[in-house]
Amino acid sequence: MKALLDYLPIIIFFYFYKTTDPKDSQHPLLQLVNSAGNTDQNHILVATCALLIATLVVYGCLFVFQKFKLEKMQWFIVLMCVIFGGITLVFSDVTYIKMKAVILNIGIGIGFLVTPLFNKQRMPIIQKLLDPLLELSQRGWMRLNWAWCGQFFLLAGLHFFFGFVYMQGKYWGEFTAFGDILVSVSCLAVILFCLRKHFKTTD
């Protein structure tokens, strides 16, 4: 249920992205936030507005359901959405919302990369998360942590590619809604396959 709620803002974003006329600068959501609109990028602005509202509602509900607290990653996601979504709507410039996923993934990747430097045991964060499940040497944990970092850096690169390089961002919305999760699941599948002999139990 929680996983579905996490992806609900993206689903809502994609719906408005695909159903809004790019030249419709008078869309009700744009009027709601008093946005001036953009010549031919209004579908992204409207979708951004919907994403921002959905994120605040969804994580507001999670805040209540989780006994008035959010995980650090959830706070990070909300903060990034509010900052980049807000700037996008204020300046009617889609560059900022396109950069959100790039910076978000780079930030998470760096977080995984540097955590061993900030604890006495030099323990990577992935070891703290998966130690009950996996039997690895210290070198193995570091390699797994690097692989996890690589996944987020790869996603950052792909978001930048589809947002700013490939066909002037024509398929950025599609990649954001579906490509991101497909790449994430594929990377996870490869990692799990490589680790299949290192699980502590067969359950």
Backbone as numpy.savetxt, mean C-alpha at the origin, in Angstrom:
# Nx Ny Nz CAx CAy CAz Cx Cy Cz
-12.05 -11.21 7.71 -12.88 -10.00 7.71 -12.02 -8.75 7.71
-10.97 -8.76 8.58 -10.08 -7.62 8.66 -9.35 -7.39 7.34
-8.92 -8.50 6.69 -8.22 -8.37 5.41 -9.13 -7.74 4.35
-10.42 -8.09 4.36 -11.37 -7.51 3.42 -11.52 -6.02 3.67
-11.59 -5.62 4.94 -11.71 -4.21 5.27 -10.48 -3.43 4.82
-9.30 -4.06 4.94 -8.07 -3.41 4.51 -8.09 -3.08 3.02
-8.72 -3.96 2.22 -8.74 -3.76 0.77 -9.97 -3.01 0.28
-10.93 -2.77 1.16 -12.15 -2.08 0.76 -11.89 -0.68 0.18
-11.01 0.14 0.77 -10.73 1.45 0.16 -10.20 1.35 -1.26
-9.36 0.34 -1.54 -8.83 0.17 -2.89 -9.93 -0.23 -3.86
-10.85 -1.09 -3.41 -11.97 -1.49 -4.26 -12.83 -0.28 -4.60
-13.11 0.55 -3.61 -13.89 1.77 -3.82 -13.15 2.73 -4.74
-11.84 2.85 -4.54 -11.01 3.70 -5.41 -11.15 3.26 -6.87
-11.02 1.96 -7.10 -11.05 1.47 -8.49 -12.43 1.68 -9.11
-13.49 1.52 -8.33 -14.84 1.72 -8.86 -15.00 3.15 -9.37
-14.61 4.13 -8.60 -14.75 5.52 -9.02 -13.76 5.87 -10.14
-12.59 5.24 -10.10 -11.59 5.45 -11.15 -12.11 5.03 -12.51
-12.84 3.91 -12.55 -13.34 3.37 -13.82 -14.68 3.96 -14.24
-15.46 4.51 -13.34 -16.81 4.97 -13.68 -16.92 6.48 -13.82
-15.85 7.20 -13.56 -15.89 8.66 -13.65 -15.30 9.15 -14.96
-15.95 10.08 -15.59 -15.44 10.70 -16.82 -14.22 11.55 -16.48
-13.07 11.28 -17.12 -11.85 12.05 -16.82 -12.02 13.56 -17.00
-13.00 13.99 -17.79 -13.18 15.41 -18.04 -14.28 16.04 -17.17
-14.85 15.24 -16.26 -15.93 15.72 -15.40 -15.36 16.45 -14.18
-15.21 17.74 -14.30 -14.66 18.54 -13.20 -15.74 18.98 -12.22
-17.00 18.61 -12.49 -18.11 19.01 -11.62 -18.68 17.81 -10.84
-17.90 16.77 -10.72 -18.36 15.59 -10.00 -18.72 15.96 -8.55
-19.79 15.39 -8.00 -20.19 15.72 -6.62 -19.10 15.56 -5.58
-18.23 14.55 -5.74 -17.16 14.37 -4.77 -16.13 15.50 -4.85
-15.89 15.99 -6.05 -14.97 17.13 -6.20 -15.59 18.38 -5.59
-16.87 18.55 -5.78 -17.56 19.70 -5.19 -17.58 19.58 -3.67
-17.69 18.35 -3.16 -17.71 18.13 -1.71 -16.45 18.65 -1.05
-15.30 18.43 -1.71 -14.02 18.86 -1.12 -13.53 20.17 -1.73
-14.41 20.80 -2.54 -14.10 22.10 -3.14 -12.84 22.06 -4.01
-12.70 20.95 -4.78 -11.56 20.81 -5.67 -11.87 21.45 -7.02
-10.89 22.13 -7.58 -11.07 22.79 -8.87 -11.10 21.81 -10.03
-10.66 20.59 -9.81 -10.63 19.60 -10.88 -9.39 19.74 -11.74
-9.32 18.87 -12.75 -8.17 18.83 -13.64 -8.69 18.63 -15.05
-7.95 19.06 -16.03 -8.42 19.02 -17.42 -8.91 17.64 -17.85
-8.08 16.62 -17.66 -8.46 15.28 -18.10 -8.04 14.19 -17.11
-7.89 14.56 -15.83 -7.50 13.60 -14.81 -8.51 13.55 -13.65
-9.73 13.98 -13.95 -10.72 14.07 -12.87 -11.13 12.71 -12.32
-11.02 11.66 -13.13 -11.35 10.33 -12.62 -10.41 9.92 -11.49
-9.13 10.35 -11.60 -8.18 10.04 -10.53 -8.46 10.90 -9.30
-8.82 12.17 -9.52 -9.13 13.04 -8.39 -10.36 12.54 -7.64
-11.39 12.14 -8.38 -12.60 11.62 -7.75 -12.30 10.33 -6.99
-11.54 9.45 -7.62 -11.17 8.18 -6.98 -10.32 8.43 -5.73
-9.47 9.44 -5.79 -8.65 9.80 -4.63 -9.52 10.28 -3.48
-10.50 11.11 -3.80 -11.43 11.60 -2.79 -12.20 10.43 -2.15
-12.66 9.50 -2.99 -13.37 8.32 -2.49 -12.45 7.46 -1.63
-11.19 7.31 -2.07 -10.21 6.54 -1.30 -9.98 7.16 0.07
-9.86 8.48 0.10 -9.61 9.17 1.36 -10.77 8.99 2.33
-11.98 9.17 1.83 -13.17 9.01 2.67 -13.28 7.57 3.16
-13.10 6.60 2.23 -13.21 5.19 2.59 -12.16 4.79 3.61
-10.94 5.30 3.45 -9.86 4.98 4.39 -10.20 5.48 5.79
-10.69 6.70 5.89 -11.03 7.26 7.20 -12.18 6.48 7.85
-13.16 6.09 7.04 -14.29 5.33 7.58 -13.85 3.93 8.02
-13.13 3.23 7.14 -12.71 1.85 7.42 -11.79 1.79 8.64
-10.76 2.64 8.65 -9.83 2.58 9.77 -10.41 3.20 11.03
-11.40 4.07 10.87 -12.14 4.54 12.03 -12.91 3.41 12.67
-13.53 2.56 11.83 -14.24 1.38 12.35 -13.27 0.40 12.99
-12.12 0.17 12.33 -11.12 -0.74 12.91 -10.60 -0.20 14.25
-10.47 1.12 14.34 -10.03 1.74 15.58 -10.98 1.40 16.73
-12.28 1.41 16.44 -13.28 1.06 17.44 -13.25 -0.44 17.73
-13.24 -1.26 16.65 -13.26 -2.72 16.81 -12.03 -3.23 17.56
-10.90 -2.57 17.37 -9.64 -2.99 17.99 -9.42 -2.31 19.34
-10.52 -1.98 19.99 -10.49 -1.39 21.33 -9.72 -0.08 21.35
-10.05 0.78 20.39 -9.53 2.14 20.31 -8.00 2.19 20.17
-7.51 1.35 19.25 -6.09 1.39 18.90 -5.90 0.85 17.50
-4.86 1.33 16.84 -4.48 0.83 15.53 -3.03 0.37 15.59
-2.69 -0.60 14.75 -1.31 -1.03 14.66 -0.48 0.07 13.99
0.83 0.02 14.21 1.70 1.05 13.63 1.57 1.12 12.12
1.46 -0.04 11.48 1.33 -0.06 10.02 0.01 0.57 9.59
-1.04 0.34 10.35 -2.33 0.94 10.02 -2.29 2.46 10.14
-1.65 2.95 11.20 -1.48 4.40 11.34 -0.68 4.97 10.17
0.35 4.24 9.76 1.21 4.68 8.66 0.40 4.78 7.36
-0.45 3.78 7.10 -1.28 3.78 5.90 -2.26 4.95 5.91
-2.92 5.16 7.05 -3.87 6.26 7.17 -3.17 7.60 6.96
-2.02 7.77 7.61 -1.27 9.03 7.50 -0.85 9.30 6.07
-0.33 8.29 5.39 0.11 8.46 4.00 -1.07 8.82 3.10
-2.21 8.17 3.32 -3.40 8.43 2.51 -3.89 9.85 2.72
-3.94 10.28 3.98 -4.43 11.63 4.29 -3.50 12.69 3.71
-2.19 12.48 3.88 -1.22 13.48 3.39 -1.24 13.57 1.87
-1.02 12.45 1.20 -0.90 12.48 -0.26 -2.25 12.67 -0.94
-3.32 12.07 -0.37 -4.64 12.30 -0.93 -5.07 13.75 -0.75
-4.79 14.31 0.43 -5.14 15.70 0.70 -4.41 16.67 -0.21
-3.10 16.46 -0.38 -2.30 17.35 -1.25 -2.78 17.23 -2.69
-3.09 16.01 -3.12 -3.59 15.79 -4.48 -4.85 16.61 -4.74
-5.78 16.58 -3.79 -7.06 17.29 -3.97 -6.88 18.80 -3.83
-6.03 19.24 -2.94 -5.81 20.68 -2.76 -5.22 21.30 -4.02
-4.25 20.62 -4.63 -3.57 21.17 -5.81 -4.13 20.61 -7.12
-5.10 19.70 -7.03 -5.68 19.07 -8.23 -4.59 18.50 -9.13
-3.61 17.89 -8.50 -2.45 17.34 -9.21 -2.31 15.87 -8.83
-2.47 14.96 -9.80 -2.47 13.52 -9.51 -1.09 12.97 -9.23
-0.04 13.78 -9.44 1.32 13.31 -9.17 1.47 12.83 -7.74
0.86 13.54 -6.82 1.05 13.24 -5.40 0.44 11.90 -5.01
-0.77 11.62 -5.47 -1.39 10.34 -5.12 -0.66 9.18 -5.79
-0.08 9.42 -6.97 0.69 8.38 -7.62 1.98 8.07 -6.85
2.50 9.09 -6.17 3.73 8.89 -5.41 3.48 8.21 -4.06
2.21 8.17 -3.63 1.91 7.60 -2.31 2.40 6.17 -2.19
2.01 5.31 -3.14 2.39 3.90 -3.07 3.90 3.72 -3.22
4.52 4.59 -4.02 5.98 4.51 -4.20 6.68 4.75 -2.86
6.30 5.85 -2.21 6.94 6.21 -0.94 6.55 5.24 0.17
5.28 4.79 0.16 4.82 3.84 1.17 5.63 2.56 1.12
5.82 2.00 -0.08 6.57 0.75 -0.20 8.05 0.94 0.09
8.62 2.06 -0.32 10.02 2.34 0.01 10.18 2.46 1.52
9.23 3.15 2.16 9.30 3.31 3.61 9.24 1.98 4.35
8.33 1.10 3.92 8.21 -0.21 4.57 9.48 -1.03 4.32
9.97 -0.98 3.07 11.20 -1.72 2.75 12.37 -1.26 3.59
12.54 0.04 3.75 13.63 0.57 4.57 13.43 0.17 6.03
12.16 0.16 6.46 11.87 -0.25 7.83 12.35 -1.67 8.10
12.06 -2.59 7.19 12.54 -3.96 7.35 14.07 -4.02 7.29
14.65 -3.17 6.45 16.10 -3.22 6.22 16.89 -2.76 7.44
16.41 -1.73 8.12 17.22 -1.11 9.18 16.88 -1.61 10.59
15.81 -2.38 10.75 15.45 -2.81 12.11 16.56 -3.57 12.83
17.40 -4.37 12.15 18.47 -5.05 12.91 19.47 -4.07 13.55
19.50 -2.84 13.08 20.45 -1.85 13.61 19.95 -1.21 14.89
18.69 -1.45 15.24 18.09 -0.73 16.35 17.63 -1.66 17.49
18.20 -2.84 17.58 17.94 -3.70 18.74 19.22 -4.43 19.10
19.34 -4.76 20.37 20.59 -5.34 20.88 20.90 -6.70 20.26
19.85 -7.47 19.94 20.07 -8.80 19.38 20.38 -8.78 17.89
20.35 -7.58 17.27 20.53 -7.46 15.81 19.54 -8.35 15.08
18.33 -8.42 15.61 17.32 -9.32 15.07 16.47 -8.59 14.02
16.39 -9.11 12.79 15.52 -8.50 11.78 14.06 -8.64 12.18
13.25 -7.70 11.76 11.84 -7.70 12.17 11.10 -8.94 11.67
11.53 -9.48 10.53 10.86 -10.65 10.00 11.05 -11.85 10.93
12.17 -11.88 11.66 12.40 -12.97 12.61 11.43 -12.86 13.78
11.18 -11.65 14.23 10.23 -11.45 15.33 8.83 -11.89 14.92
8.50 -11.67 13.64 7.17 -11.99 13.15 6.97 -13.49 12.90
8.01 -14.14 12.37 7.84 -15.52 11.89 8.63 -16.56 12.68
9.29 -16.16 13.75 10.10 -17.10 14.52 9.29 -18.30 15.04
8.00 -18.13 15.43 7.24 -19.32 15.87 6.98 -20.33 14.76
7.15 -19.91 13.51 6.81 -20.78 12.39 8.01 -21.40 11.69
9.14 -20.71 11.71 10.28 -21.12 10.90 11.50 -21.43 11.74
12.30 -22.37 11.25 13.57 -22.75 11.86 14.68 -22.33 10.89
15.33 -21.19 11.18 16.36 -20.66 10.29 17.59 -20.25 11.09
18.74 -20.29 10.43 19.96 -19.76 11.04 19.88 -18.23 11.01
20.79 -17.58 11.72 20.79 -16.12 11.72 21.01 -15.59 10.30
21.87 -16.26 9.57 22.11 -15.85 8.18 20.84 -16.04 7.35
20.11 -17.13 7.62 18.86 -17.38 6.90 17.83 -16.30 7.19
17.72 -15.88 8.46 16.78 -14.82 8.80 17.13 -13.51 8.10
18.42 -13.22 8.01 18.83 -11.99 7.33 18.49 -12.04 5.85
18.71 -13.20 5.24 18.37 -13.36 3.81 16.87 -13.21 3.59
16.08 -13.78 4.50 14.63 -13.65 4.38 14.21 -12.20 4.55
14.84 -11.50 5.47 14.53 -10.09 5.68 14.86 -9.27 4.43
16.00 -9.59 3.80 16.37 -8.90 2.55 15.37 -9.20 1.44
14.91 -10.45 1.40 13.90 -10.81 0.38 12.62 -10.02 0.60
12.23 -9.86 1.84 11.03 -9.09 2.16 11.22 -7.62 1.76
12.41 -7.09 2.04 12.73 -5.72 1.61 12.64 -5.61 0.09
13.22 -6.59 -0.60 13.21 -6.57 -2.06 11.82 -6.56 -2.63
10.88 -7.25 -1.97 9.50 -7.25 -2.44 8.92 -5.84 -2.42
9.15 -5.12 -1.34 8.58 -3.77 -1.23 9.29 -2.79 -2.18
10.59 -2.95 -2.37 11.29 -2.08 -3.32 10.84 -2.37 -4.75
10.57 -3.65 -5.04 10.04 -4.02 -6.36 8.68 -3.36 -6.59
7.81 -3.42 -5.58 6.49 -2.79 -5.70 6.62 -1.28 -5.90
7.54 -0.66 -5.19 7.75 0.78 -5.36 8.16 1.09 -6.80
9.09 0.29 -7.34 9.53 0.50 -8.71 8.41 0.30 -9.72
7.58 -0.71 -9.50 6.47 -0.97 -10.42 5.42 0.13 -10.36
5.14 0.63 -9.16 4.18 1.74 -9.03 4.70 2.98 -9.77
6.00 3.23 -9.66 6.58 4.38 -10.37 6.52 4.16 -11.87
6.83 2.94 -12.31 6.82 2.61 -13.74 5.43 2.81 -14.34
4.41 2.24 -13.69 3.06 2.34 -14.24 2.44 3.72 -14.02
2.94 4.45 -13.03 2.39 5.77 -12.78 2.99 6.86 -13.64
4.27 6.73 -14.01 4.95 7.85 -14.66 5.67 7.49 -15.96
5.92 6.21 -16.20 6.74 5.82 -17.35 5.90 5.17 -18.45
5.22 4.08 -18.11 4.53 3.28 -19.11 3.25 3.96 -19.60
3.21 4.31 -20.87 2.05 4.90 -21.53 1.44 6.06 -20.74
2.34 6.88 -20.18 1.92 8.08 -19.45 0.91 7.78 -18.33
1.10 6.66 -17.69 0.26 6.32 -16.55 -1.13 5.80 -16.89
-1.33 5.36 -18.13 -2.67 4.94 -18.57 -3.21 3.79 -17.72
-2.34 2.86 -17.30 -2.80 1.68 -16.56 -2.40 1.74 -15.08
-2.12 2.92 -14.59 -1.73 3.06 -13.18 -2.84 2.60 -12.24
-4.07 2.99 -12.50 -5.19 2.60 -11.65 -5.37 1.10 -11.60
-5.26 0.45 -12.77 -5.42 -1.00 -12.83 -4.31 -1.70 -12.03
-3.08 -1.20 -12.16 -1.99 -1.82 -11.41 -2.16 -1.59 -9.91
-2.58 -0.38 -9.54 -2.78 -0.07 -8.13 -3.83 -0.97 -7.51
-4.92 -1.23 -8.24 -6.02 -2.01 -7.70 -5.75 -3.52 -7.73
-5.10 -4.00 -8.80 -4.96 -5.45 -8.96 -3.50 -5.92 -9.08
-2.69 -5.17 -9.79 -1.31 -5.59 -10.00 -0.52 -5.67 -8.71
-0.76 -4.72 -7.83 -0.05 -4.69 -6.55 -0.26 -5.99 -5.77
-1.50 -6.40 -5.62 -1.80 -7.60 -4.85 -1.29 -8.85 -5.57
-1.35 -8.87 -6.91 -0.85 -10.03 -7.66 0.65 -10.19 -7.47
1.38 -9.08 -7.53 2.83 -9.14 -7.33 3.14 -9.57 -5.90
2.40 -9.02 -4.93 2.63 -9.37 -3.52 2.39 -10.85 -3.28
1.29 -11.37 -3.80 0.96 -12.79 -3.61 1.98 -13.68 -4.31
2.43 -13.27 -5.49 3.42 -14.05 -6.23 4.75 -14.10 -5.48
5.18 -12.96 -4.95 6.42 -12.93 -4.18 6.30 -13.79 -2.93
5.14 -13.71 -2.27 4.93 -14.52 -1.07 4.96 -16.01 -1.41
4.36 -16.38 -2.54 4.34 -17.78 -2.95 5.76 -18.30 -3.20
6.59 -17.48 -3.86 7.98 -17.87 -4.13 8.74 -18.03 -2.82
8.57 -17.08 -1.91 9.27 -17.14 -0.62 8.85 -18.38 0.17
7.55 -18.65 0.21 7.06 -19.83 0.95 7.56 -21.12 0.32
7.64 -21.15 -1.01 8.16 -22.34 -1.69 9.61 -22.58 -1.30
10.40 -21.52 -1.26 11.81 -21.64 -0.91 12.00 -22.04 0.55
11.01 -21.71 1.39 11.12 -22.00 2.82 10.39 -23.29 3.23
9.91 -24.05 2.26 9.02 -25.18 2.55 9.67 -26.21 3.48
10.99 -26.31 3.49 11.66 -27.29 4.33 12.05 -26.75 5.70
11.70 -25.48 5.94 12.15 -24.85 7.19 11.02 -24.56 8.17
9.80 -25.02 7.86 8.70 -24.83 8.80 8.87 -25.78 9.98
8.54 -25.28 11.18 8.73 -26.07 12.39 7.74 -27.24 12.48
6.55 -27.06 11.91 5.55 -28.14 11.90 5.00 -28.28 10.50
4.26 -29.31 10.24 3.65 -29.54 8.93 2.22 -29.05 8.89
1.72 -28.44 9.98 0.33 -27.98 10.04 0.14 -26.75 9.18
